[in-house]
């Protein structure tokens, strides 16, 4: 009798919990759909990033340079990373001339874990804790079928487009968690939403980067670190050298965007703490279509919007022009460490 009563009570509690969870789901669906509708007309206010330390990878040229410029205009201290030291140094000097903020430049190959950790420690010592991390650096293999793509390029694509995010998060996220303050920005691509012909390794890396960023966002939510925000950006194509030569089949629907305007929209999304930003906005519609259409119809859609021949006229550089070298400061630091080790 005693056991039977306990079993009945357990079943009642389970039923009550189920009813509670269903109610929370329905209430949440109504509330957040209504909130999303309201936000179409009344967007979030923009937060202040003055005094924040913003690190942008792939900052020597193109989109990364423009994102850094926009954050610097708002008063953020800039930390610029890139493998191309000459171009990065020119960008840093230009930003110092044009902006009234501190600008630090570090040569760093983000595809190398030990390199990321080493340069991250220098940033922490010389600048402070990073509070805005923009993972923008990326590479595309080029016009190959997957079996023809050189292994070294495939490996670099995965290490730079995905693994680099792991190491930068490992390096800078602990300080954000400790303060419950920060912003993580993942610059992905439409290739992380839709498969594209000739971009197997690139699409795989961008799908992975999105999954990683979303997973970390959930992890922070469970840890009750709501002060750390995440923004994931899904751009189509920019007028930069990365996808030079690629053509858009329907420019009125999927235009090749000006990277300066795109940078402003990305920074605005960060300031308004938007989690997802698709550029252009038509990608929201195409993503909604993808969610319910049959697979064979999806292939027809991909062909219609140019996904089967996107790389036919590709002329971009498959890997960044690397002029990586250590700065004089880094060399002096290394020499000091060697001397210290020798004399000890």
Coordinates of C-alpha atoms in Angstrom, one line a residue:
X1 CA 0.0 0.0 0.0
X2 CA 2.8 2.4 1.0
X3 CA 4.7 1.7 -2.3
X4 CA 1.5 2.1 -4.3
X5 CA 0.9 5.6 -2.8
X6 CA 4.4 6.7 -3.6
X7 CA 4.1 5.5 -7.2
X8 CA 0.8 7.4 -7.6
X9 CA 2.4 10.6 -6.2
X10 CA 5.4 10.2 -8.5
X11 CA 3.1 9.8 -11.5
X12 CA 1.1 12.9 -10.5
X13 CA 4.3 14.9 -10.1
X14 CA 5.5 13.8 -13.5
X15 CA 2.1 14.8 -15.0
X16 CA 2.3 18.2 -13.3
X17 CA 5.8 18.7 -14.6
X18 CA 4.7 17.9 -18.1
X19 CA 1.8 20.3 -17.9
X20 CA 4.1 23.0 -16.6
X21 CA 6.6 22.5 -19.4
X22 CA 3.9 22.5 -22.0
X23 CA 2.5 25.8 -20.5
X24 CA 6.0 27.3 -20.5
X25 CA 6.5 26.3 -24.2
X26 CA 3.1 27.8 -25.3
X27 CA 3.6 30.9 -23.3
X28 CA 7.1 31.3 -24.5
X29 CA 6.1 30.8 -28.1
X30 CA 3.4 33.5 -27.9
X31 CA 5.5 35.9 -26.0
X32 CA 8.6 35.7 -28.1
X33 CA 6.9 35.7 -31.4
X34 CA 5.1 38.8 -30.3
X35 CA 8.4 40.3 -29.1
X36 CA 10.0 39.5 -32.5
X37 CA 7.1 41.2 -34.3
X38 CA 7.4 44.3 -32.1
X39 CA 11.2 44.4 -32.7
X40 CA 10.5 44.8 -36.4
X41 CA 9.3 48.3 -35.6
X42 CA 11.0 49.1 -32.2
X43 CA 14.6 47.7 -32.3
X44 CA 16.7 47.2 -29.3
X45 CA 18.6 50.3 -28.1
X46 CA 22.3 50.3 -29.1
X47 CA 24.7 49.5 -26.2
X48 CA 27.8 51.5 -25.5
X49 CA 31.1 49.9 -26.4
X50 CA 33.4 52.8 -25.5
X51 CA 36.4 51.5 -23.5
X52 CA 35.7 47.9 -24.5
X53 CA 38.7 45.9 -25.8
X54 CA 37.7 44.5 -29.2
X55 CA 39.8 41.9 -31.0
X56 CA 39.2 41.3 -34.7
X57 CA 40.9 38.5 -36.5
X58 CA 41.7 38.8 -40.2
X59 CA 41.8 42.6 -39.7
X60 CA 44.4 43.6 -42.2
X61 CA 42.0 44.0 -45.1
X62 CA 38.4 43.8 -46.3
X63 CA 35.6 43.1 -43.9
X64 CA 37.8 42.7 -40.8
X65 CA 39.4 46.1 -41.3
X66 CA 36.0 47.7 -41.7
X67 CA 34.5 46.1 -38.6
X68 CA 37.5 47.3 -36.6
X69 CA 37.1 50.8 -38.0
X70 CA 33.4 50.8 -37.0
X71 CA 34.2 49.6 -33.5
X72 CA 37.0 52.1 -33.2
X73 CA 34.7 55.0 -34.2
X74 CA 32.5 54.0 -31.2
X75 CA 35.5 54.3 -28.8
X76 CA 36.5 50.6 -28.5
X77 CA 40.2 49.8 -28.0
X78 CA 41.2 47.8 -31.0
X79 CA 43.3 44.7 -31.1
X80 CA 44.1 43.6 -34.7
X81 CA 45.2 40.1 -35.7
X82 CA 46.3 38.9 -39.1
X83 CA 48.8 36.6 -40.7
X84 CA 49.9 39.3 -43.2
X85 CA 52.0 41.6 -41.1
X86 CA 52.8 44.3 -43.7
X87 CA 49.1 44.8 -44.6
X88 CA 48.2 44.7 -40.9
X89 CA 50.8 47.3 -40.0
X90 CA 49.5 49.6 -42.7
X91 CA 45.9 49.2 -41.4
X92 CA 46.9 49.8 -37.8
X93 CA 48.7 53.0 -38.8
X94 CA 45.7 54.2 -40.8
X95 CA 43.3 53.5 -38.0
X96 CA 45.6 55.3 -35.5
X97 CA 45.6 58.4 -37.8
X98 CA 41.9 58.4 -38.3
X99 CA 40.5 57.3 -34.9
X100 CA 41.0 58.6 -31.4
X101 CA 41.5 55.2 -29.8
X102 CA 44.3 52.8 -28.9
X103 CA 45.1 50.4 -31.7
X104 CA 47.3 47.3 -31.2
X105 CA 48.5 45.0 -34.0
X106 CA 49.8 41.5 -33.7
X107 CA 50.9 39.1 -36.4
X108 CA 49.1 35.8 -35.7
X109 CA 48.3 32.7 -37.7
X110 CA 45.0 31.8 -36.2
X111 CA 45.1 28.4 -37.6
X112 CA 47.9 27.4 -35.2
X113 CA 46.7 26.7 -31.7
X114 CA 50.0 27.4 -30.0
X115 CA 50.3 30.7 -31.9
X116 CA 46.9 31.8 -30.8
X117 CA 47.7 31.1 -27.2
X118 CA 51.1 32.8 -27.3
X119 CA 49.8 36.0 -28.9
X120 CA 46.7 35.9 -26.6
X121 CA 49.0 36.0 -23.6
X122 CA 50.8 39.0 -25.0
X123 CA 47.4 40.8 -25.6
X124 CA 46.4 40.1 -22.0
X125 CA 49.6 41.5 -20.6
X126 CA 49.9 44.6 -22.9
X127 CA 46.2 45.5 -23.5
X128 CA 44.0 43.7 -21.0
X129 CA 41.1 41.3 -21.1
X130 CA 39.3 41.2 -24.5
X131 CA 35.6 41.9 -24.1
X132 CA 34.5 41.8 -27.8
X133 CA 35.9 38.9 -29.8
X134 CA 35.2 39.0 -33.6
X135 CA 36.2 35.8 -35.3
X136 CA 36.4 37.1 -38.9
X137 CA 39.5 35.4 -40.3
X138 CA 38.7 32.9 -43.0
X139 CA 39.9 31.2 -46.2
X140 CA 38.4 29.5 -49.2
X141 CA 40.1 26.7 -51.0
X142 CA 39.0 27.8 -54.5
X143 CA 37.7 26.2 -57.6
X144 CA 38.3 22.5 -57.0
X145 CA 36.1 19.4 -56.7
X146 CA 36.6 17.9 -53.3
X147 CA 38.7 15.0 -54.5
X148 CA 41.0 17.4 -56.5
X149 CA 41.5 19.9 -53.7
X150 CA 45.0 19.7 -52.3
X151 CA 45.0 18.2 -48.8
X152 CA 47.1 21.1 -47.4
X153 CA 44.4 23.6 -48.5
X154 CA 41.5 21.5 -47.1
X155 CA 43.4 21.2 -43.8
X156 CA 44.0 24.9 -43.6
X157 CA 40.4 25.7 -44.4
X158 CA 39.2 23.6 -41.4
X159 CA 41.9 24.9 -39.1
X160 CA 41.3 28.6 -39.9
X161 CA 37.5 28.6 -40.4
X162 CA 36.6 26.3 -37.5
X163 CA 39.4 25.3 -35.1
X164 CA 40.7 28.9 -34.8
X165 CA 37.3 29.8 -33.1
X166 CA 38.0 27.1 -30.5
X167 CA 41.4 28.4 -29.6
X168 CA 40.3 32.1 -29.4
X169 CA 37.3 31.2 -27.3
X170 CA 39.6 29.1 -25.0
X171 CA 42.0 32.1 -24.7
X172 CA 39.5 34.9 -24.0
X173 CA 36.2 33.4 -22.9
X174 CA 37.3 32.5 -19.3
X175 CA 37.9 36.2 -18.4
X176 CA 34.4 37.1 -19.9
X177 CA 32.8 34.3 -17.8
X178 CA 34.6 35.6 -14.7
X179 CA 33.2 39.1 -15.3
X180 CA 29.9 37.9 -16.8
X181 CA 30.5 40.4 -19.5
X182 CA 31.5 40.2 -23.2
X183 CA 30.4 39.6 -26.7
X184 CA 31.3 36.8 -29.1
X185 CA 31.0 37.5 -32.8
X186 CA 31.2 34.6 -35.4
X187 CA 31.4 35.8 -39.0
X188 CA 30.2 32.7 -40.9
X189 CA 28.7 32.6 -44.4
X190 CA 25.7 31.7 -46.4
X191 CA 27.7 28.5 -47.1
X192 CA 27.0 27.6 -43.5
X193 CA 23.3 27.5 -44.3
X194 CA 23.2 26.1 -47.8
X195 CA 25.4 23.6 -49.5
X196 CA 27.3 25.0 -52.5
X197 CA 28.9 23.1 -55.4
X198 CA 32.7 23.3 -55.3
X199 CA 32.8 24.4 -51.7
X200 CA 32.6 21.2 -49.8
X201 CA 35.3 21.9 -47.2
X202 CA 34.4 25.6 -47.0
X203 CA 30.7 24.8 -46.4
X204 CA 31.6 22.1 -43.8
X205 CA 33.8 24.6 -42.0
X206 CA 31.1 27.3 -41.9
X207 CA 28.4 24.8 -40.8
X208 CA 30.7 23.8 -38.0
X209 CA 31.5 27.3 -36.9
X210 CA 27.8 28.1 -36.6
X211 CA 27.1 25.0 -34.6
X212 CA 30.0 25.8 -32.3
X213 CA 28.9 29.4 -31.7
X214 CA 25.3 28.3 -31.0
X215 CA 26.5 25.5 -28.7
X216 CA 28.7 27.9 -26.7
X217 CA 25.8 30.4 -26.4
X218 CA 23.6 27.6 -24.9
X219 CA 26.4 26.6 -22.6
X220 CA 26.7 30.2 -21.3
X221 CA 22.9 30.3 -20.8
X222 CA 23.0 27.2 -18.7
X223 CA 25.9 28.7 -16.7
X224 CA 23.7 31.8 -16.1
X225 CA 26.2 34.0 -17.9
X226 CA 23.6 36.1 -19.6
X227 CA 26.0 39.1 -19.7
X228 CA 28.0 37.4 -22.5
X229 CA 26.2 37.8 -25.8
X230 CA 26.6 36.0 -29.1
X231 CA 26.2 37.3 -32.7
X232 CA 26.4 35.0 -35.7
X233 CA 26.7 36.6 -39.1
X234 CA 25.6 34.8 -42.3
X235 CA 26.8 37.0 -45.3
X236 CA 26.3 36.1 -48.9
X237 CA 29.2 37.6 -51.0
X238 CA 31.2 40.8 -50.5
X239 CA 33.1 42.9 -52.9
X240 CA 36.5 41.7 -51.5
X241 CA 39.2 39.5 -53.0
X242 CA 38.1 36.4 -51.1
X243 CA 35.4 35.5 -53.7
X244 CA 36.7 37.6 -56.5
X245 CA 35.3 36.7 -59.8
X246 CA 32.2 35.0 -58.4
X247 CA 28.9 36.2 -59.9
X248 CA 25.4 36.4 -58.5
X249 CA 22.6 35.1 -60.7
X250 CA 19.9 37.4 -59.2
X251 CA 21.6 40.6 -58.0
X252 CA 18.3 42.2 -57.0
X253 CA 17.7 39.3 -54.6
X254 CA 21.2 38.2 -53.7
X255 CA 23.5 41.1 -54.3
X256 CA 27.2 41.2 -53.9
X257 CA 27.4 43.5 -50.9
X258 CA 29.6 46.4 -50.3
X259 CA 31.8 45.3 -47.4
X260 CA 31.9 48.8 -45.8
X261 CA 28.1 48.8 -45.6
X262 CA 28.1 45.2 -44.4
X263 CA 30.5 46.1 -41.6
X264 CA 28.2 48.8 -40.4
X265 CA 25.3 46.4 -40.3
X266 CA 27.4 43.8 -38.4
X267 CA 28.5 46.2 -35.8
X268 CA 24.9 47.5 -35.5
X269 CA 23.8 43.9 -34.8
X270 CA 26.4 43.6 -32.1
X271 CA 25.3 46.9 -30.5
X272 CA 21.7 45.7 -30.5
X273 CA 22.7 42.3 -29.3
X274 CA 21.1 40.4 -32.2
X275 CA 22.0 36.7 -32.2
X276 CA 21.6 36.1 -35.9
X277 CA 22.2 38.4 -38.8
X278 CA 21.7 37.3 -42.5
X279 CA 23.1 39.5 -45.2
X280 CA 21.2 40.3 -47.4
X281 CA 17.8 39.9 -45.7
X282 CA 16.5 37.7 -48.5
X283 CA 18.5 34.9 -46.9
X284 CA 15.9 34.7 -44.1
X285 CA 13.3 33.9 -46.7
X286 CA 15.4 31.3 -48.5
X287 CA 16.3 29.7 -45.1
X288 CA 12.6 29.4 -44.3
X289 CA 12.0 27.8 -47.7
X290 CA 14.8 25.3 -47.0
X291 CA 13.2 24.2 -43.8
X292 CA 10.2 22.5 -45.3
X293 CA 10.8 21.9 -49.1
X294 CA 11.5 18.4 -50.4
X295 CA 15.2 17.6 -51.0
X296 CA 14.9 17.3 -54.7
X297 CA 13.1 20.6 -54.9
X298 CA 15.9 22.1 -52.8
X299 CA 18.4 21.1 -55.5
X300 CA 16.3 22.9 -58.1
X301 CA 16.2 26.0 -55.9
X302 CA 20.0 25.8 -55.4
X303 CA 20.5 25.7 -59.1
X304 CA 18.0 28.5 -59.7
X305 CA 19.8 30.8 -57.3
X306 CA 23.2 30.0 -58.7
X307 CA 24.6 27.6 -56.1
X308 CA 25.7 25.0 -58.7
X309 CA 27.9 27.4 -60.7
X310 CA 28.9 30.0 -58.0
X311 CA 32.7 29.1 -58.3
X312 CA 32.8 28.8 -62.1
X313 CA 34.5 32.3 -62.5
X314 CA 36.3 32.3 -59.2
X315 CA 39.6 34.3 -59.3
X316 CA 40.2 34.9 -55.6
X317 CA 43.3 33.8 -53.8
X318 CA 42.7 30.3 -52.3
X319 CA 44.9 31.1 -49.3
X320 CA 46.0 34.5 -47.8
X321 CA 49.2 36.1 -49.1
X322 CA 51.3 35.3 -46.1
X323 CA 54.1 37.7 -45.2
X324 CA 54.0 36.5 -41.6
X325 CA 56.9 37.6 -39.4
X326 CA 57.3 38.5 -35.8
X327 CA 57.3 42.1 -34.8
X328 CA 60.4 43.7 -33.3
X329 CA 58.6 43.7 -29.9
X330 CA 57.8 40.0 -30.2
X331 CA 61.4 39.2 -31.2
X332 CA 62.8 41.2 -28.2
X333 CA 60.3 39.4 -25.9
X334 CA 61.5 36.0 -27.2
X335 CA 65.1 36.9 -26.8
X336 CA 64.4 38.0 -23.2
X337 CA 62.8 34.6 -22.5
X338 CA 65.7 32.8 -24.0
X339 CA 68.2 34.8 -22.0
X340 CA 66.2 34.2 -18.9
X341 CA 66.1 30.5 -19.5
X342 CA 69.9 30.4 -20.2
X343 CA 70.9 32.3 -17.1
X344 CA 68.5 30.3 -14.9

